[in-house]
CSV table of C-alpha atoms in Angstrom, one decimal:
chain,number,residue,atom,x,y,z
A,1,MET,CA,-1.4,19.3,-29.4
A,2,ASP,CA,-4.4,19.3,-27.6
A,3,SER,CA,-3.3,16.0,-24.8
A,4,GLU,CA,-0.2,17.8,-24.5
A,5,ALA,CA,-1.5,21.2,-24.1
A,6,ALA,CA,-4.1,19.5,-20.8
A,7,TYR,CA,0.2,17.9,-19.9
A,8,ARG,CA,2.0,20.7,-20.5
A,9,SER,CA,-1.6,21.9,-17.5
A,10,ASP,CA,-1.3,19.8,-15.5
A,11,PHE,CA,2.6,19.7,-14.8
A,12,TYR,CA,1.8,23.0,-13.5
A,13,ILE,CA,-0.8,22.6,-11.3
A,14,GLY,CA,1.2,19.7,-10.6
A,15,LEU,CA,4.3,21.8,-9.5
A,16,ALA,CA,2.0,24.3,-7.2
A,17,LEU,CA,0.6,22.0,-5.6
A,18,ALA,CA,3.9,20.5,-4.2
A,19,VAL,CA,5.5,23.9,-4.1
A,20,SER,CA,1.9,24.9,-1.6
A,21,SER,CA,2.5,21.5,0.4
A,22,THR,CA,6.4,22.1,1.5
A,23,ILE,CA,5.8,25.4,3.3
A,24,PHE,CA,3.2,23.6,4.7
A,25,ILE,CA,4.9,20.7,5.8
A,26,GLY,CA,8.6,22.9,6.6
A,27,GLY,CA,6.0,25.1,9.2
A,28,SER,CA,4.4,21.7,10.6
A,29,PHE,CA,8.1,20.5,11.6
A,30,ILE,CA,8.4,23.9,13.5
A,31,LEU,CA,4.9,23.7,15.1
A,32,LYS,CA,4.7,20.6,15.7
A,33,LYS,CA,8.6,20.9,17.7
A,34,LYS,CA,7.2,23.9,20.0
A,35,GLY,CA,4.4,21.9,20.8
A,36,LEU,CA,6.6,18.9,22.2
A,37,LEU,CA,9.3,21.6,24.0
A,38,ARG,CA,6.3,22.7,26.4
A,39,LEU,CA,5.1,19.1,27.0
A,40,ALA,CA,9.0,18.7,27.9
A,41,LYS,CA,9.1,21.7,30.4
A,42,ASN,CA,6.1,20.2,31.7
A,43,GLY,CA,8.1,15.9,32.3
A,44,SER,CA,6.1,14.8,29.3
A,45,THR,CA,8.0,13.6,26.1
A,46,ARG,CA,5.8,12.0,23.5
A,47,ALA,CA,8.8,8.8,22.5
A,48,GLY,CA,9.5,6.2,24.7
A,49,GLN,CA,6.2,6.5,26.8
A,50,GLY,CA,2.4,5.8,26.8
A,51,GLY,CA,1.0,8.5,27.4
A,52,TYR,CA,-1.2,10.6,25.1
A,53,ALA,CA,-0.3,14.3,27.1
A,54,TYR,CA,0.3,16.4,23.7
A,55,LEU,CA,-2.7,15.3,22.3
A,56,LYS,CA,-3.2,18.6,25.3
A,57,GLU,CA,-0.9,20.2,23.5
A,58,TRP,CA,-2.9,23.0,20.7
A,59,LEU,CA,0.9,23.8,18.9
A,60,TRP,CA,0.8,20.0,18.4
A,61,TRP,CA,-3.1,20.5,17.0
A,62,ALA,CA,-2.0,23.2,14.6
A,63,GLY,CA,1.5,21.5,13.7
A,64,LEU,CA,-0.4,18.5,12.3
A,65,ILE,CA,-3.3,19.9,11.2
A,66,SER,CA,-0.3,22.0,9.0
A,67,MET,CA,1.3,19.3,8.0
A,68,GLY,CA,-2.4,17.5,6.5
A,69,ILE,CA,-2.8,20.4,4.5
A,70,GLY,CA,0.9,20.1,3.6
A,71,GLU,CA,0.4,16.6,2.8
A,72,ALA,CA,-2.8,16.8,0.7
A,73,ALA,CA,-1.6,18.9,-1.0
A,74,ASN,CA,1.3,16.8,-2.2
A,75,PHE,CA,-1.2,13.2,-2.2
A,76,ALA,CA,-3.0,16.6,-5.2
A,77,ALA,CA,0.4,17.1,-7.0
A,78,TYR,CA,1.5,13.4,-7.4
A,79,ALA,CA,-2.2,13.4,-9.4
A,80,PHE,CA,-1.1,15.9,-11.7
A,81,ALA,CA,2.6,15.6,-12.1
A,82,PRO,CA,5.3,12.6,-12.5
A,83,ALA,CA,7.1,11.2,-8.6
A,84,THR,CA,10.4,11.6,-9.9
A,85,LEU,CA,9.2,15.9,-9.9
A,86,VAL,CA,7.6,16.0,-6.7
A,87,THR,CA,9.4,14.1,-4.4
A,88,PRO,CA,12.4,15.8,-4.5
A,89,LEU,CA,11.0,18.9,-4.6
A,90,GLY,CA,10.2,18.6,-0.8
A,91,ALA,CA,13.6,19.5,-0.1
A,92,LEU,CA,12.1,22.7,-0.3
A,93,SER,CA,10.3,21.6,3.2
A,94,VAL,CA,13.9,21.5,4.6
A,95,LEU,CA,14.6,25.3,3.6
A,96,VAL,CA,11.7,26.3,5.6
A,97,SER,CA,12.7,24.4,9.0
A,98,ALA,CA,15.6,25.6,8.4
A,99,VAL,CA,14.8,29.2,8.4
A,100,LEU,CA,11.9,29.2,10.7
A,101,SER,CA,13.4,27.3,12.9
A,102,SER,CA,16.3,29.6,13.8
A,103,TYR,CA,13.4,32.3,14.3
A,104,PHE,CA,11.3,30.2,16.1
A,105,LEU,CA,13.2,27.5,18.1
A,106,SER,CA,16.6,29.6,18.7
A,107,GLU,CA,18.8,27.4,16.2
A,108,ARG,CA,21.3,29.0,14.3
A,109,LEU,CA,21.0,28.9,10.7
A,110,ASN,CA,24.8,30.0,10.0
A,111,ILE,CA,26.2,30.9,7.1
A,112,HIS,CA,27.2,27.1,5.7
A,113,GLY,CA,23.6,26.7,6.5
A,114,LYS,CA,22.2,29.6,4.2
A,115,ILE,CA,24.5,28.6,1.0
A,116,GLY,CA,23.1,25.5,1.3
A,117,CYS,CA,19.7,27.0,0.8
A,118,LEU,CA,20.7,27.9,-2.2
A,119,LEU,CA,21.4,24.9,-3.3
A,120,CYS,CA,18.3,23.3,-2.1
A,121,ILE,CA,16.6,26.3,-4.6
A,122,PHE,CA,18.8,25.7,-7.3
A,123,GLY,CA,18.4,22.3,-7.5
A,124,SER,CA,14.8,22.2,-6.8
A,125,THR,CA,14.7,24.3,-9.8
A,126,VAL,CA,17.6,21.9,-12.5
A,127,MET,CA,15.0,18.8,-11.0
A,128,VAL,CA,11.6,21.4,-12.5
A,129,PHE,CA,13.4,21.9,-16.3
A,130,HIS,CA,14.1,18.4,-16.1
A,131,ALA,CA,11.3,15.9,-14.9
A,132,PRO,CA,9.5,13.2,-17.5
A,133,GLN,CA,7.4,15.1,-19.6
A,134,GLU,CA,4.5,13.0,-19.7
A,135,GLU,CA,2.4,10.5,-18.4
A,136,GLU,CA,3.6,7.3,-17.0
A,137,VAL,CA,0.1,5.7,-15.6
A,138,ALA,CA,-2.8,7.4,-17.2
A,139,SER,CA,-5.8,5.6,-15.2
A,140,LEU,CA,-6.3,3.0,-12.6
A,141,SER,CA,-6.3,-0.4,-14.7
A,142,ALA,CA,-2.7,0.7,-16.2
A,143,MET,CA,-2.1,1.0,-12.2
A,144,ALA,CA,-3.5,-2.3,-11.1
A,145,GLU,CA,-1.4,-3.5,-14.1
A,146,LYS,CA,2.1,-1.6,-12.4
A,147,LEU,CA,1.2,-3.5,-9.1
A,148,LYS,CA,1.6,-7.2,-10.7
A,149,ASP,CA,4.7,-6.8,-11.3
A,150,PRO,CA,7.1,-8.9,-10.6
A,151,GLY,CA,10.0,-6.5,-9.6
A,152,PHE,CA,7.5,-4.3,-7.9
A,153,ILE,CA,6.2,-7.0,-5.9
A,154,VAL,CA,9.5,-8.6,-4.8
A,155,PHE,CA,10.5,-4.8,-3.9
A,156,ALA,CA,7.0,-4.4,-2.0
A,157,VAL,CA,8.0,-7.6,0.0
A,158,CYS,CA,11.5,-6.6,0.8
A,159,ILE,CA,10.2,-2.7,2.4
A,160,VAL,CA,7.5,-4.1,4.6
A,161,VAL,CA,10.3,-7.6,5.8
A,162,SER,CA,12.7,-4.5,7.0
A,163,SER,CA,9.6,-1.9,8.5
A,164,LEU,CA,9.0,-5.3,10.4
A,165,ALA,CA,12.4,-5.4,11.4
A,166,LEU,CA,12.6,-1.8,12.3
A,167,ILE,CA,9.5,-1.6,14.5
A,168,ILE,CA,9.8,-5.2,16.1
A,169,PHE,CA,13.9,-5.8,17.2
A,170,VAL,CA,15.9,-2.5,16.3
A,171,ALA,CA,13.7,0.6,17.4
A,172,PRO,CA,13.4,-0.6,21.4
A,173,ARG,CA,16.5,-0.9,21.3
A,174,TYR,CA,18.5,1.6,19.2
A,175,GLY,CA,15.8,4.5,18.5
A,176,GLN,CA,16.5,6.7,21.3
A,177,LYS,CA,20.1,6.6,20.7
A,178,ASN,CA,20.8,6.3,16.7
A,179,VAL,CA,18.2,8.9,14.6
A,180,LEU,CA,18.7,6.6,11.4
A,181,VAL,CA,16.1,3.8,13.0
A,182,TYR,CA,13.4,6.1,13.5
A,183,ILE,CA,14.0,7.8,10.4
A,184,LEU,CA,14.2,4.5,8.1
A,185,ILE,CA,11.5,3.5,9.9
A,186,CYS,CA,9.3,6.6,8.0
A,187,SER,CA,11.4,6.6,5.4
A,188,VAL,CA,10.5,2.7,3.9
A,189,ILE,CA,7.5,2.7,4.2
A,190,GLY,CA,6.5,6.6,2.9
A,191,SER,CA,7.8,4.5,-0.6
A,192,LEU,CA,4.6,2.2,-0.2
A,193,SER,CA,2.6,5.4,0.7
A,194,VAL,CA,3.7,7.6,-2.2
A,195,SER,CA,2.9,4.7,-4.5
A,196,CYS,CA,-0.6,4.2,-2.6
A,197,VAL,CA,-1.0,8.8,-3.4
A,198,LYS,CA,-0.3,8.0,-6.9
A,199,GLY,CA,-2.9,5.1,-7.1
A,200,LEU,CA,-5.4,7.1,-5.1
A,201,GLY,CA,-4.9,10.2,-7.3
A,202,ILE,CA,-5.3,8.1,-10.6
A,203,GLY,CA,-8.5,7.5,-9.3
A,204,ILE,CA,-10.1,10.8,-8.4
A,205,LYS,CA,-9.3,12.5,-12.0
A,206,GLU,CA,-10.8,9.1,-13.2
A,207,LEU,CA,-13.9,9.6,-11.1
A,208,PHE,CA,-14.4,13.5,-11.3
A,209,ALA,CA,-14.2,12.1,-15.0
A,210,GLY,CA,-17.8,10.3,-14.1
A,211,THR,CA,-15.6,6.3,-14.0
A,212,ALA,CA,-17.7,5.0,-11.6
A,213,VAL,CA,-14.0,3.9,-9.3
A,214,LEU,CA,-16.1,3.5,-6.0
A,215,LYS,CA,-16.8,-0.4,-7.3
A,216,GLU,CA,-12.4,-1.0,-7.4
A,217,PRO,CA,-11.6,-3.0,-5.0
A,218,LEU,CA,-8.0,-1.9,-6.0
A,219,PHE,CA,-9.1,2.0,-5.0
A,220,TRP,CA,-9.8,0.8,-1.7
A,221,ALA,CA,-7.2,-1.4,-0.9
A,222,LEU,CA,-4.8,1.5,-1.9
A,223,LEU,CA,-6.9,3.8,0.5
A,224,VAL,CA,-6.4,1.3,3.5
A,225,CYS,CA,-2.7,0.5,2.9
A,226,LEU,CA,-2.2,4.3,2.4
A,227,VAL,CA,-3.5,5.0,6.5
A,228,ILE,CA,-1.5,2.7,8.1
A,229,CYS,CA,1.1,3.7,6.2
A,230,VAL,CA,0.5,7.1,7.5
A,231,SER,CA,0.2,6.7,11.0
A,232,ILE,CA,3.3,4.7,11.2
A,233,GLN,CA,5.6,7.6,9.4
A,234,ILE,CA,3.8,10.0,11.3
A,235,SER,CA,4.2,7.9,14.4
A,236,TYR,CA,8.1,7.5,14.1
A,237,LEU,CA,8.8,11.1,12.9
A,238,ASN,CA,7.0,12.5,16.3
A,239,LYS,CA,9.3,10.2,18.2
A,240,ALA,CA,11.8,11.5,16.0
A,241,LEU,CA,11.2,15.0,16.2
A,242,ASP,CA,11.0,14.7,20.2
A,243,ILE,CA,13.6,13.1,21.0
A,244,PHE,CA,16.5,14.5,17.9
A,245,ASN,CA,17.2,18.0,16.8
A,246,THR,CA,14.2,20.0,14.2
A,247,SER,CA,17.4,20.5,11.9
A,248,LEU,CA,19.0,17.0,12.6
A,249,VAL,CA,15.8,15.1,12.0
A,250,THR,CA,14.3,17.3,8.8
A,251,PRO,CA,17.4,16.8,6.5
A,252,ILE,CA,17.8,13.1,7.0
A,253,TYR,CA,14.8,12.8,6.2
A,254,TYR,CA,13.9,13.6,3.6
A,255,VAL,CA,17.4,12.2,1.6
A,256,PHE,CA,15.9,8.6,3.4
A,257,PHE,CA,12.6,9.9,1.9
A,258,THR,CA,13.5,9.9,-1.5
A,259,ILE,CA,15.7,8.0,-2.3
A,260,SER,CA,13.3,5.3,-1.6
A,261,VAL,CA,10.7,7.0,-3.4
A,262,MET,CA,12.8,7.2,-6.7
A,263,ALA,CA,13.9,3.5,-6.0
A,264,CYS,CA,10.1,2.8,-5.7
A,265,SER,CA,8.8,4.9,-8.8
A,266,ALA,CA,11.9,3.5,-10.6
A,267,ILE,CA,11.2,0.3,-10.1
A,268,LEU,CA,6.9,0.7,-10.3
A,269,PHE,CA,6.8,2.9,-12.7
A,270,LYS,CA,10.1,2.8,-15.3
A,271,GLU,CA,9.2,7.1,-15.8
A,272,TRP,CA,13.4,6.8,-16.1
A,273,LEU,CA,13.6,4.5,-19.4
A,274,ARG,CA,11.3,6.9,-21.3
A,275,MET,CA,14.0,10.0,-20.1
A,276,SER,CA,16.2,11.3,-22.3
A,277,THR,CA,19.3,11.2,-21.6
A,278,ASP,CA,20.4,15.1,-20.5
A,279,GLY,CA,16.7,14.8,-18.7
A,280,ALA,CA,18.3,11.7,-16.9
A,281,ILE,CA,21.4,13.3,-15.9
A,282,GLY,CA,19.9,16.8,-15.2
A,283,THR,CA,17.1,15.6,-12.8
A,284,VAL,CA,20.4,13.5,-10.9
A,285,SER,CA,22.4,16.5,-11.1
A,286,GLY,CA,20.1,18.4,-9.5
A,287,PHE,CA,19.2,16.3,-7.1
A,288,LEU,CA,23.0,15.7,-6.0
A,289,THR,CA,22.8,19.0,-5.9
A,290,ILE,CA,20.2,19.6,-3.5
A,291,ILE,CA,21.9,16.2,-1.1
A,292,ILE,CA,24.9,19.0,-1.0
A,293,GLY,CA,22.6,21.7,0.5
A,294,ILE,CA,21.0,19.2,2.5
A,295,PHE,CA,24.4,18.7,4.1
A,296,LEU,CA,25.4,22.1,4.1
A,297,LEU,CA,22.6,22.9,6.2
A,298,HIS,CA,23.3,19.8,8.7
A,299,GLY,CA,26.6,18.6,8.5
A,300,PHE,CA,27.7,22.7,9.7
A,301,LYS,CA,25.0,23.5,11.7
A,302,ASP,CA,27.3,23.5,15.0
A,303,ILE,CA,30.2,25.5,13.5
A,304,ASN,CA,30.5,28.8,14.6
A,305,PHE,CA,31.7,30.3,11.2
A,306,SER,CA,30.3,33.6,9.4
A,307,LEU,CA,31.1,36.1,7.1
A,308,ASP,CA,32.4,38.6,10.3
A,309,SER,CA,34.9,35.2,11.3
A,310,LEU,CA,37.0,35.1,7.3
A,311,PRO,CA,39.5,37.9,8.0
A,312,LEU,CA,40.7,35.8,11.6
A,313,CYS,CA,40.4,32.6,10.2
A,314,LEU,CA,42.5,34.1,7.8
A,315,HIS,CA,44.9,35.8,9.5
A,316,HIS,CA,45.7,32.4,12.4
A,317,GLY,CA,44.9,29.8,9.0
A,318,PRO,CA,42.1,27.2,8.6
A,319,GLN,CA,43.5,24.2,11.1
A,320,ASP,CA,43.0,26.9,14.2
A,321,ARG,CA,40.3,26.6,16.5
A,322,ILE,CA,40.1,29.9,16.8
A,323,CYS,CA,38.7,29.8,13.5
A,324,ASN,CA,34.7,28.2,15.0
A,325,GLN,CA,35.3,31.9,17.7
A,326,PRO,CA,33.3,35.0,16.9
A,327,TYR,CA,35.7,37.3,15.3
A,328,VAL,CA,36.8,40.6,18.0
A,329,ALA,CA,39.2,42.9,16.2
A,330,LEU,CA,41.9,44.0,18.1
A,331,PRO,CA,43.1,46.9,18.7
A,332,SER,CA,44.7,49.2,15.7
A,333,ASP,CA,48.2,49.3,17.5
A,334,GLU,CA,48.1,46.0,19.0
A,335,ARG,CA,49.3,43.3,17.0
A,336,ILE,CA,50.7,39.4,16.8
A,337,THR,CA,54.8,39.6,16.0
A,338,GLY,CA,56.2,36.2,13.8
A,339,ASP,CA,58.1,34.2,17.1
A,340,GLU,CA,55.7,35.4,19.7
A,341,SER,CA,52.2,34.8,17.9
A,342,ASN,CA,52.3,30.6,18.6
A,343,GLN,CA,53.5,31.6,22.7
A,344,THR,CA,50.9,33.6,22.8
A,345,LYS,CA,47.8,32.5,20.8
A,346,GLU,CA,48.9,29.0,23.0
A,347,ARG,CA,48.6,31.2,26.8
A,348,SER,CA,44.5,32.6,24.9
A,349,ILE,CA,43.4,28.8,24.7
A,350,LYS,CA,44.3,27.1,27.7
A,351,GLY,CA,42.8,31.0,28.8
A,352,GLY,CA,39.2,30.8,27.1
A,353,PHE,CA,39.6,33.8,25.7
A,354,PRO,CA,41.5,33.1,22.1
A,355,GLU,CA,40.8,36.7,21.0
A,356,SER,CA,42.0,40.0,23.4
A,357,TYR,CA,45.0,39.0,24.4
A,358,ASP,CA,48.6,41.0,22.7
A,359,LYS,CA,52.0,41.8,23.8
A,360,ARG,CA,53.2,45.7,24.1
A,361,SER,CA,56.3,46.9,22.7
A,362,ASN,CA,57.2,46.9,26.0
A,363,GLY,CA,57.0,42.6,26.3
A,364,SER,CA,54.1,42.5,28.7
A,365,VAL,CA,51.2,40.6,27.8
A,366,VAL,CA,47.7,41.8,28.4
A,367,THR,CA,45.2,39.5,28.9
A,368,LYS,CA,41.6,39.4,29.5
A,369,GLU,CA,41.9,40.5,33.0
A,370,ASN,CA,44.2,43.6,32.6
A,371,PHE,CA,43.4,44.6,28.8
A,372,THR,CA,40.3,45.9,30.0
A,373,LYS,CA,42.7,48.7,32.3
A,374,THR,CA,44.8,49.3,29.9
A,375,ALA,CA,42.9,50.1,26.7
């Protein structure tokens, strides 16, 4: 009973740390992007150049500090809660980033984005309720046994080889054209960094409990590996943010990073084997819900649709391009009639002013220029 109560306490501590980390990490995207945009105005960019002008930008440093705090909280969360719970909760950082970018970066958040935010929250909540309820690794010696598993060794070798291939051959040629290149590098390397964080977190917990883990070579090996992995992640994430839109980088990075970490967790910790069928289905369903929310945040970000434009879309039909434009109500005494609507609509689209046309009863056409005069 005491061990179960202790685990429940650790679980909620890890949950609180994971949620707080998403706030700092989501805000860091905005701060760093603001700093990079200020550099771009001065003719300097971070990606594709060997300069270090970004080091003089205080907003970039503020974003780096915010990310550091968030990563530290995330680091601690892995020591208390399962990786299957902590990693998917990173979706909340996407939500924070999307909301803040609409205010500080003038990146519009339409109704699809708002629905996506709600789905992210809902999916995260479902995953919390169905997370594994027992700790998969309790000591550094147990972590060492996990790392010796042949399945994980093959996985780690594949990660290192694929990362080197992306960095050496693919990134120089396609990195500034395709957002997936830099993000794939961050994601696959991130799966190894999470394993290192989990091991170090367990070691630190043992250290506070009085165990001499500092004499263990594994502890220092994990620390060195973590520093290398995080350095690569930060470098290529900065490049992606410098070149591509924040609302594009953040959701795609989340999806690929989470999939990579969950695959690594399944191979290394095998925590899925101890989950019930309902728990596994709930976890997968919550993750898929988050992915749908992420897709709505990103995939429809350029569609100019709001609740105000809904009457116009219902009137003209979803196939018309007019639904993608802001809704402007017509005067109540002017309406488009059946046979005349197609001709008038075609004329208005060609003229580039779809909302301010109509035909009067005498047959004259009200256009953008004469509507103001006659209204």
